[in-house]
mmCIF file of C-alpha atoms in Angstrom:
data_model
loop_
_atom_site.group_PDB
_atom_site.id
_atom_site.type_symbol
_atom_site.label_atom_id
_atom_site.label_comp_id
_atom_site.label_asym_id
_atom_site.label_seq_id
_atom_site.Cartn_x
_atom_site.Cartn_y
_atom_site.Cartn_z
ATOM 1 C CA UNK A 1317 0.000 0.000 0.000
ATOM 2 C CA UNK A 1318 1.739 3.119 -1.254
ATOM 3 C CA UNK A 1319 -0.556 5.723 0.262
ATOM 4 C CA UNK A 1320 -0.189 4.955 3.956
ATOM 5 C CA UNK A 1321 0.509 7.616 6.563
ATOM 6 C CA UNK A 1322 3.597 6.852 8.604
ATOM 7 C CA UNK A 1323 3.822 8.193 12.159
ATOM 8 C CA UNK A 1324 7.190 9.741 12.959
ATOM 9 C CA UNK A 1325 8.458 10.508 16.448
ATOM 10 C CA UNK A 1326 8.975 14.122 15.381
ATOM 11 C CA UNK A 1327 5.160 14.481 15.239
ATOM 12 C CA UNK A 1328 4.935 13.933 19.012
ATOM 13 C CA UNK A 1329 4.256 17.054 21.036
ATOM 14 C CA UNK A 1330 5.086 15.409 24.359
ATOM 15 C CA UNK A 1331 1.508 15.265 25.678
ATOM 16 C CA UNK A 1332 0.626 11.556 25.766
ATOM 17 C CA UNK A 1333 -3.143 11.899 25.384
ATOM 18 C CA UNK A 1334 -2.794 14.231 22.363
ATOM 19 C CA UNK A 1335 0.009 12.173 20.799
ATOM 20 C CA UNK A 1336 -2.082 9.003 21.218
ATOM 21 C CA UNK A 1337 -5.078 10.665 19.554
ATOM 22 C CA UNK A 1338 -2.925 11.793 16.637
ATOM 23 C CA UNK A 1339 -1.569 8.253 16.234
ATOM 24 C CA UNK A 1340 -5.133 6.889 16.338
ATOM 25 C CA UNK A 1341 -6.169 9.288 13.555
ATOM 26 C CA UNK A 1342 -3.270 8.005 11.437
ATOM 27 C CA UNK A 1343 -4.393 4.397 12.017
ATOM 28 C CA UNK A 1344 -7.979 5.195 11.057
ATOM 29 C CA UNK A 1345 -6.904 6.966 7.867
ATOM 30 C CA UNK A 1346 -4.643 4.050 6.933
ATOM 31 C CA UNK A 1347 -7.563 1.648 7.357
ATOM 32 C CA UNK A 1348 -9.640 3.869 5.064
ATOM 33 C CA UNK A 1349 -6.848 3.882 2.476
ATOM 34 C CA UNK A 1350 -6.756 0.079 2.682
ATOM 35 C CA UNK A 1351 -10.519 -0.123 2.150
ATOM 36 C CA UNK A 1352 -10.225 2.166 -0.841
ATOM 37 C CA UNK A 1353 -7.547 -0.034 -2.391
ATOM 38 C CA UNK A 1354 -9.406 -3.298 -1.877
ATOM 39 C CA UNK A 1355 -12.128 -3.381 -4.521
ATOM 40 C CA UNK A 1356 -13.803 -6.312 -2.785
ATOM 41 C CA UNK A 1357 -14.768 -4.105 0.179
ATOM 42 C CA UNK A 1358 -18.211 -2.587 0.043
ATOM 43 C CA UNK A 1359 -18.954 1.103 -0.156
ATOM 44 C CA UNK A 1360 -20.887 0.667 3.086
ATOM 45 C CA UNK A 1361 -17.695 -0.386 4.914
ATOM 46 C CA UNK A 1362 -15.931 2.695 3.544
ATOM 47 C CA UNK A 1363 -18.768 4.962 4.611
ATOM 48 C CA UNK A 1364 -18.778 3.487 8.125
ATOM 49 C CA UNK A 1365 -15.006 3.948 8.356
ATOM 50 C CA UNK A 1366 -15.286 7.551 7.210
ATOM 51 C CA UNK A 1367 -18.039 8.193 9.749
ATOM 52 C CA UNK A 1368 -15.861 6.724 12.520
ATOM 53 C CA UNK A 1369 -12.885 8.839 11.457
ATOM 54 C CA UNK A 1370 -14.962 12.021 11.366
ATOM 55 C CA UNK A 1371 -16.411 11.393 14.821
ATOM 56 C CA UNK A 1372 -12.954 10.690 16.240
ATOM 57 C CA UNK A 1373 -11.421 13.727 14.520
ATOM 58 C CA UNK A 1374 -14.119 16.087 15.792
ATOM 59 C CA UNK A 1375 -13.735 14.765 19.344
ATOM 60 C CA UNK A 1376 -9.957 15.093 19.058
ATOM 61 C CA UNK A 1377 -10.217 18.711 17.884
ATOM 62 C CA UNK A 1378 -12.447 19.509 20.845
ATOM 63 C CA UNK A 1379 -10.125 17.792 23.340
ATOM 64 C CA UNK A 1380 -7.005 19.358 21.880
ATOM 65 C CA UNK A 1381 -8.453 22.879 21.887
ATOM 66 C CA UNK A 1382 -9.604 22.488 25.511
ATOM 67 C CA UNK A 1383 -6.118 21.365 26.494
ATOM 68 C CA UNK A 1384 -4.557 24.277 24.627
ATOM 69 C CA UNK A 1385 -6.879 26.676 26.450
ATOM 70 C CA UNK A 1386 -5.902 25.102 29.767
ATOM 71 C CA UNK A 1387 -2.196 25.705 29.161
ATOM 72 C CA UNK A 1388 -2.783 29.134 27.552
ATOM 73 C CA UNK A 1389 -1.177 27.965 24.299
ATOM 74 C CA UNK A 1390 -0.229 31.118 22.418
ATOM 75 C CA UNK A 1391 -0.994 29.632 18.983
ATOM 76 C CA UNK A 1392 -4.480 28.429 19.976
ATOM 77 C CA UNK A 1393 -6.349 30.663 17.510
ATOM 78 C CA UNK A 1394 -4.113 29.555 14.651
ATOM 79 C CA UNK A 1395 -4.708 25.928 15.588
ATOM 80 C CA UNK A 1396 -8.461 26.534 15.825
ATOM 81 C CA UNK A 1397 -8.382 27.947 12.288
ATOM 82 C CA UNK A 1398 -6.554 24.806 11.090
ATOM 83 C CA UNK A 1399 -9.200 22.632 12.726
ATOM 84 C CA UNK A 1400 -11.976 24.772 11.222
ATOM 85 C CA UNK A 1401 -10.466 24.436 7.749
ATOM 86 C CA UNK A 1402 -10.136 20.702 8.190
ATOM 87 C CA UNK A 1403 -13.758 20.418 9.393
ATOM 88 C CA UNK A 1404 -15.080 22.492 6.498
ATOM 89 C CA UNK A 1405 -12.913 21.255 3.635
ATOM 90 C CA UNK A 1406 -11.225 17.942 4.375
ATOM 91 C CA UNK A 1407 -13.761 16.072 6.503
ATOM 92 C CA UNK A 1408 -16.636 16.298 3.981
ATOM 93 C CA UNK A 1409 -14.389 15.247 1.061
ATOM 94 C CA UNK A 1410 -13.960 11.524 1.853
ATOM 95 C CA UNK A 1411 -17.709 10.939 1.649
ATOM 96 C CA UNK A 1412 -17.676 12.149 -1.921
ATOM 97 C CA UNK A 1413 -14.694 9.943 -2.664
ATOM 98 C CA UNK A 1414 -16.550 6.876 -1.365
ATOM 99 C CA UNK A 1415 -19.114 7.640 -4.039
ATOM 100 C CA UNK A 1416 -16.445 8.047 -6.729
ATOM 101 C CA UNK A 1417 -16.214 11.846 -6.638
ATOM 102 C CA UNK A 1418 -12.589 13.063 -6.784
ATOM 103 C CA UNK A 1419 -11.246 15.201 -3.953
ATOM 104 C CA UNK A 1420 -7.988 16.688 -2.771
ATOM 105 C CA UNK A 1421 -6.259 14.277 -0.420
ATOM 106 C CA UNK A 1422 -5.897 15.553 3.156
ATOM 107 C CA UNK A 1423 -2.488 13.832 3.500
ATOM 108 C CA UNK A 1424 -0.563 17.093 3.131
ATOM 109 C CA UNK A 1425 -2.561 18.652 5.950
ATOM 110 C CA UNK A 1426 -1.660 15.852 8.318
ATOM 111 C CA UNK A 1427 2.088 16.041 7.834
#
């Protein structure tokens, strides 16, 4: 599988709960890529995987922003804008792809 996300230690921010959530998002995306590549898998399985990823991503964004508020992270507003852009542009796209509609891959955003 050529289009798999690979977690690198340099992505860690040193906060275990946030790092673990980021790693979990990578695993979910990789499972979706695998479903996409395996033509024997049903569209329903892809849609369920996408739904699971979206729910996890939205919860992660909420948790991460709360933590950033707690520590008075100075780049919080910038990070909120990144999350907003991801929610508005990248999260809806995979649903279209499951139906055969092309979209811009979110991979670059995640690096």
